[in-house]
Coordinates of C-alpha atoms (C1' of nucleotides) in Angstrom, one line a residue:
Chain A
M299 CA 10.0 4.2 10.1
T300 CA 6.8 2.8 8.8
L301 CA 4.8 4.7 11.4
N302 CA 6.6 8.0 10.6
S303 CA 6.4 7.8 6.9
G304 CA 3.2 9.7 6.4
Q305 CA 0.8 6.8 6.0
V306 CA -0.9 7.0 9.4
F307 CA -1.0 10.0 11.7
H308 CA -2.2 8.9 15.1
W309 CA 0.6 6.7 16.6
E310 CA 2.4 8.3 19.5
K311 CA 5.9 7.5 20.6
V312 CA 5.9 6.0 24.1
G313 CA 9.0 4.7 25.6
A314 CA 10.7 2.4 23.2
G315 CA 7.6 1.8 21.2
F316 CA 4.4 3.3 19.9
C317 CA 0.8 3.6 21.2
G318 CA -2.1 3.7 18.9
T319 CA -5.2 2.1 17.6
I320 CA -5.9 -0.6 15.0
G321 CA -9.6 -0.2 14.3
E322 CA -11.3 -0.2 17.8
S323 CA -8.4 -1.9 19.5
A324 CA -5.8 0.0 21.5
V325 CA -2.3 -1.3 20.9
Y326 CA 1.2 -0.9 22.0
V327 CA 3.9 -2.0 19.6
E328 CA 7.6 -2.1 20.1
Q329 CA 10.3 -3.3 17.7
L330 CA 13.0 -5.4 19.2
G331 CA 15.5 -6.2 16.5
N332 CA 13.7 -8.6 14.3
V333 CA 10.7 -9.0 16.6
L334 CA 7.6 -6.8 16.8
Q335 CA 6.2 -7.1 20.4
T336 CA 2.6 -6.2 21.2
K337 CA 0.6 -5.4 24.2
M338 CA -3.2 -5.1 24.5
E339 CA -5.5 -3.0 26.7
G340 CA -4.7 -5.1 29.7
G341 CA -1.1 -4.0 29.5
V342 CA 0.2 -7.6 29.4
V343 CA 2.6 -8.8 26.8
R344 CA 0.6 -11.3 25.0
R345 CA 2.4 -12.4 22.0
R346 CA 5.1 -11.6 19.6
A347 CA 4.0 -11.1 16.0
Q348 CA 5.7 -13.9 14.0
H349 CA 7.5 -12.5 11.1
Q350 CA 10.7 -11.7 9.4
L351 CA 11.3 -8.0 9.4
F352 CA 14.6 -8.5 7.6
R353 CA 16.2 -11.0 5.3
K354 CA 18.0 -13.0 7.9
A355 CA 15.6 -15.5 9.4
P356 CA 15.5 -15.2 13.2
R357 CA 15.8 -18.2 15.4
P358 CA 12.3 -19.5 16.0
T359 CA 11.4 -18.2 19.4
T360 CA 9.0 -20.9 20.5
G361 CA 7.7 -20.7 24.0
A362 CA 7.9 -17.0 24.0
T363 CA 4.4 -16.9 25.5
A364 CA 4.7 -18.9 28.6
G365 CA 1.4 -17.9 30.0
S366 CA -0.7 -20.4 28.1
R367 CA -3.4 -20.5 30.7
E368 CA -4.4 -16.8 30.3
L369 CA -6.8 -16.8 27.4
A370 CA -5.4 -14.3 24.9
P371 CA -7.8 -11.9 23.2
P372 CA -8.5 -13.1 19.6
S373 CA -5.0 -13.1 18.1
V374 CA -3.5 -9.7 18.8
A375 CA -0.4 -10.8 17.0
R376 CA -2.4 -11.6 13.9
V377 CA -4.2 -8.2 13.9
V378 CA -0.9 -6.5 14.3
A379 CA 0.8 -8.6 11.7
R380 CA -1.9 -7.9 9.2
Y381 CA -2.0 -4.2 9.9
F382 CA 1.8 -3.9 9.5
A383 CA 1.7 -6.1 6.4
L384 CA 4.3 -8.4 7.8
D385 CA 3.4 -10.9 5.0
H386 CA 4.4 -8.6 2.2
P387 CA 7.5 -10.0 0.5
L388 CA 9.7 -7.0 0.9
E389 CA 12.7 -8.6 -0.7
E390 CA 10.7 -9.3 -3.9
I391 CA 9.0 -5.9 -3.9
C392 CA 12.2 -3.9 -3.5
S393 CA 14.0 -6.0 -6.1
S394 CA 11.2 -5.1 -8.6
F395 CA 12.1 -1.4 -8.2
P396 CA 14.0 0.1 -11.2
R397 CA 17.7 0.3 -10.8
D398 CA 18.5 4.0 -11.0
P399 CA 20.5 6.2 -8.6
I400 CA 17.4 7.9 -7.1
M401 CA 15.5 4.7 -6.5
N402 CA 18.6 2.9 -5.2
A403 CA 19.1 5.7 -2.6
A404 CA 15.5 5.5 -1.5
R405 CA 15.5 1.7 -1.3
G406 CA 18.6 1.7 0.8
F407 CA 17.3 4.5 3.1
C408 CA 13.9 3.0 3.6
R409 CA 14.9 -0.6 4.3
G410 CA 12.2 -2.3 6.2
L411 CA 9.4 0.2 5.4
R412 CA 6.1 -1.4 4.7
I413 CA 2.8 -0.2 3.3
I414 CA 0.2 -0.5 6.1
R415 CA -3.2 -2.1 5.7
Q416 CA -5.4 0.7 7.1
P417 CA -9.1 0.6 7.9
K418 CA -10.8 2.1 4.8
W419 CA -13.0 4.8 6.3
E420 CA -10.2 6.0 8.7
C421 CA -7.8 6.2 5.8
L422 CA -10.3 8.0 3.5
A423 CA -11.4 10.5 6.1
T424 CA -7.8 11.3 7.1
F425 CA -6.6 11.9 3.6
I426 CA -9.6 14.1 2.8
C427 CA -8.3 16.2 5.7
S428 CA -4.7 16.1 4.3
S429 CA -5.0 18.5 1.4
M430 CA -2.6 21.3 1.5
K431 CA -1.5 20.3 5.0
Q432 CA 1.8 19.4 6.4
V433 CA 2.2 16.0 8.1
T434 CA 2.3 17.6 11.5
H435 CA -0.9 19.4 10.8
I436 CA -2.6 16.2 9.7
R437 CA -1.5 14.6 13.0
Q438 CA -3.2 17.5 14.9
I439 CA -6.4 17.1 12.9
S440 CA -6.5 13.4 13.4
R441 CA -5.9 13.8 17.1
A442 CA -8.6 16.5 17.4
L443 CA -11.2 14.4 15.6
R444 CA -10.4 11.3 17.7
Q445 CA -10.5 13.2 21.0
R446 CA -13.7 15.0 20.2
F447 CA -15.7 12.3 18.4
G448 CA -13.8 9.0 18.9
E449 CA -13.9 6.5 21.7
K450 CA -11.4 6.6 24.5
K451 CA -9.3 3.6 25.1
E452 CA -6.5 2.8 27.5
I453 CA -3.3 1.0 26.9
G454 CA -0.5 0.6 29.4
G455 CA -1.5 3.7 31.3
D456 CA -1.8 5.9 28.2
E457 CA -5.0 6.9 26.6
V458 CA -5.7 6.6 23.0
F459 CA -8.8 7.3 20.9
S460 CA -10.3 5.3 18.0
F461 CA -11.2 7.1 14.8
P462 CA -14.9 8.2 14.8
S463 CA -17.3 6.3 12.6
P464 CA -18.9 7.8 9.5
S465 CA -22.2 8.0 11.3
R466 CA -20.7 9.8 14.3
L467 CA -19.1 12.4 12.1
A468 CA -22.3 12.7 10.0
Q469 CA -24.0 13.8 13.2
T470 CA -21.7 16.7 13.7
S471 CA -21.8 20.0 11.9
E472 CA -19.3 21.8 9.6
N473 CA -18.8 24.3 12.4
E474 CA -17.9 21.6 14.9
L475 CA -15.4 20.1 12.4
R476 CA -13.8 23.4 11.8
K477 CA -13.0 23.6 15.4
C478 CA -10.6 20.6 14.8
G479 CA -8.5 22.8 12.5
L480 CA -10.1 21.5 9.3
G481 CA -10.7 24.8 7.6
Y482 CA -12.4 24.5 4.2
R483 CA -11.9 20.7 4.4
A484 CA -14.7 20.4 7.0
K485 CA -17.5 20.6 4.4
N486 CA -15.9 17.8 2.4
L487 CA -15.4 15.5 5.4
L488 CA -18.9 16.1 6.6
E489 CA -20.5 15.5 3.2
T490 CA -18.5 12.3 2.6
A491 CA -19.4 11.0 6.0
K492 CA -23.1 11.5 5.2
V493 CA -22.7 9.8 1.8
I494 CA -21.1 6.8 3.5
T495 CA -23.6 6.7 6.4
S496 CA -26.6 6.8 4.0
G497 CA -25.3 3.8 2.3
Q498 CA -25.2 5.7 -1.0
A499 CA -21.5 4.7 -1.1
D500 CA -20.2 1.5 0.5
L501 CA -16.5 1.3 0.8
D502 CA -16.4 -2.5 1.6
S503 CA -18.4 -3.3 -1.5
W504 CA -15.8 -1.7 -3.7
S505 CA -13.1 -4.2 -2.9
P506 CA -13.7 -6.4 -5.9
L507 CA -13.6 -3.5 -8.4
S508 CA -10.8 -3.0 -10.8
D509 CA -8.3 -0.2 -10.1
R510 CA -9.8 2.1 -12.6
K511 CA -13.4 1.6 -11.4
L512 CA -12.4 1.9 -7.7
R513 CA -10.6 5.1 -8.5
K514 CA -13.6 6.5 -10.3
Q515 CA -15.9 5.6 -7.3
L516 CA -13.5 7.3 -4.8
C517 CA -13.2 10.4 -6.9
E518 CA -17.0 10.9 -6.8
L519 CA -16.8 11.5 -3.1
P520 CA -16.6 15.2 -2.0
G521 CA -13.0 16.2 -1.4
V522 CA -11.5 13.3 -3.2
G523 CA -9.4 13.8 -6.3
M524 CA -6.7 11.7 -8.0
K525 CA -4.2 12.1 -5.2
V526 CA -6.4 11.2 -2.3
A527 CA -8.0 8.4 -4.3
N528 CA -4.6 6.9 -5.0
C529 CA -3.6 7.2 -1.3
V530 CA -6.8 5.4 -0.2
M531 CA -6.3 2.7 -2.9
L532 CA -2.7 2.2 -1.8
F533 CA -3.1 2.4 2.0
A534 CA -6.5 0.8 2.4
F535 CA -7.4 -1.3 -0.6
E536 CA -4.0 -3.0 -1.1
R537 CA -3.7 -1.6 -4.6
I538 CA 0.1 -1.4 -4.5
A539 CA 0.4 -0.2 -8.0
A540 CA -1.4 3.1 -7.1
F541 CA 1.0 6.0 -7.3
P542 CA -0.1 9.1 -5.4
I543 CA 1.6 12.3 -6.7
D544 CA 1.8 15.0 -4.1
V545 CA 4.1 18.1 -4.1
W546 CA 7.1 16.0 -2.8
I547 CA 6.7 13.3 -5.4
E548 CA 6.1 15.8 -8.2
R549 CA 9.3 17.6 -7.2
V550 CA 11.2 14.3 -7.3
L551 CA 9.9 13.3 -10.6
R552 CA 10.5 16.7 -12.2
E553 CA 13.9 17.3 -10.7
K554 CA 15.3 13.7 -11.0
Y555 CA 13.4 12.0 -13.9
F556 CA 12.5 15.0 -16.1
V557 CA 15.7 17.1 -15.6
R558 CA 15.5 20.5 -17.4
K559 CA 12.4 19.7 -19.4
R560 CA 9.6 22.2 -19.9
K561 CA 6.0 21.7 -20.5
V562 CA 5.8 18.5 -18.5
T563 CA 2.1 18.1 -17.6
G564 CA 0.7 16.3 -14.7
Q565 CA -0.7 13.6 -17.0
M566 CA 2.8 13.0 -18.3
L567 CA 4.2 12.5 -14.8
A568 CA 1.4 10.1 -14.0
D569 CA 1.9 8.1 -17.2
F570 CA 5.6 7.9 -16.7
A571 CA 5.2 6.7 -13.1
A572 CA 2.7 4.0 -14.0
N573 CA 5.0 2.6 -16.7
Y574 CA 8.4 3.1 -15.1
F575 CA 7.9 2.0 -11.5
G576 CA 6.0 -1.2 -12.3
A577 CA 3.5 -3.4 -10.5
H578 CA 4.7 -2.3 -7.0
G579 CA 4.7 1.4 -8.0
G580 CA 2.9 2.4 -4.8
Y581 CA 5.7 0.9 -2.7
A582 CA 8.3 2.7 -4.8
Q583 CA 6.4 5.9 -4.4
Q584 CA 6.3 5.6 -0.6
Y585 CA 10.0 5.0 -0.5
L586 CA 10.7 8.0 -2.7
F587 CA 8.4 10.1 -0.6
H588 CA 9.9 9.2 2.7
H589 CA 13.4 9.5 1.4
A590 CA 12.8 12.9 -0.1
R591 CA 11.1 14.2 3.0
M592 CA 13.8 13.0 5.4
T593 CA 16.8 14.1 3.3
G594 CA 15.2 17.0 1.4
K595 CA 15.8 20.7 1.5
R596 CA 13.7 21.3 4.5
K597 CA 15.8 20.8 7.6
S598 CA 13.5 18.9 9.8
Q599 CA 15.9 16.7 11.7
R600 CA 16.6 19.1 14.5
S601 CA 14.6 18.6 17.7
H602 CA 12.1 15.8 16.9
S603 CA 12.7 12.2 16.6
I604 CA 16.5 12.2 16.3
D605 CA 16.7 8.6 15.3
Q606 CA 14.1 6.0 16.3
F607 CA 15.4 3.7 13.6
H608 CA 18.9 2.5 13.2
Chain B
dC19 C1' 7.2 38.4 9.6
dT20 C1' 6.8 35.1 5.1
dC21 C1' 6.6 30.6 3.1
dC22 C1' 4.4 26.4 2.2
dA23 C1' 2.0 22.1 3.0
dG24 C1' 0.8 14.0 1.1
dG25 C1' -5.2 19.1 -3.2
dG26 C1' -9.8 19.8 -4.8
dA27 C1' -13.5 22.4 -7.2
dT28 C1' -14.5 25.6 -10.4
dG29 C1' -14.3 28.4 -14.4
dA30 C1' -11.6 30.3 -18.3
dT31 C1' -8.4 29.4 -22.2
Chain C
dA133 C1' -7.0 18.6 -21.8
dT134 C1' -4.4 22.3 -19.4
dC135 C1' -4.1 26.4 -16.5
dA136 C1' -5.4 30.1 -12.9
dT137 C1' -7.6 31.0 -8.5
dC138 C1' -9.4 30.4 -4.3
dC139 C1' -10.2 27.8 -0.4
dA140 C1' -8.2 27.9 5.9
dT141 C1' -4.8 26.7 9.0
dG142 C1' -0.6 26.6 11.5
dG143 C1' 4.3 24.8 11.8
dA144 C1' 8.7 26.0 10.2

DNA sequence: CTCCAGGGATGAT
DNA sequence: ATCATCCATGGA
């Protein structure tokens, strides 16, 4: 559910799990009940990410990695556990959501969904490409950028591609980027890649900034407005109060929280969201988004992904 | 075919 | 501050 909730766009369903990349590492992940299994590029099952996906504490599965002699690559399980934010206290977070019918439905529907810790540049670049695009289109763009400009990796017989660095994309041209289906977004992605490459903007150095200052810095990048900035803050800077408002969320807010009210401006929606959904508003927003998208008007559950979650 | 999508930049009220 | 337009692309 997490991988299909519109946070990341490059994971591909393979067998019972997913293939993708975390940074430069090719990874296979597969959820087995309460356990998240991982494989690395060698294709060998190395470890199981220790965690509690759900409330009930699983029996400690000690000795799951019998092959102690084979030196495991630097803690795959930890990389995976961090990426999937298995340390987030889901129980606390969900309890902090407001108790209204809409939020209750979303909370129940999205049980187990987590906000992923994404690499900053990858997240920023992908969401610059996301404007006025459907999730399936964003997946296509991500795939095209990775295949053309990323580095090929292999995992369990499947090939995956890492996301191209800022300097790699800065070396391309607007025309080359347009071939990836970017349209008018190509210029924005190219210009932002150049700004990052030149050192004029340094994403990592922005981590200590306050939410307000970080948002301001992000919005100065070409192709980054309030919505994209909030997505990057939420998905890559661990600012779980950030509340991105896209067309789906705006629809939910207007139809469910501002029923039959006219002259509701975007600023009013943003102010309401910041005050109403609380310190973990970003989590609430993601739950509302995924719930609306999966159960909304658009009949999408027909041929793809019948049910890969219970 | 038409409709619309995890918007942003610009210019006019 | 708020609103109107335009910007490309392709799945549904």
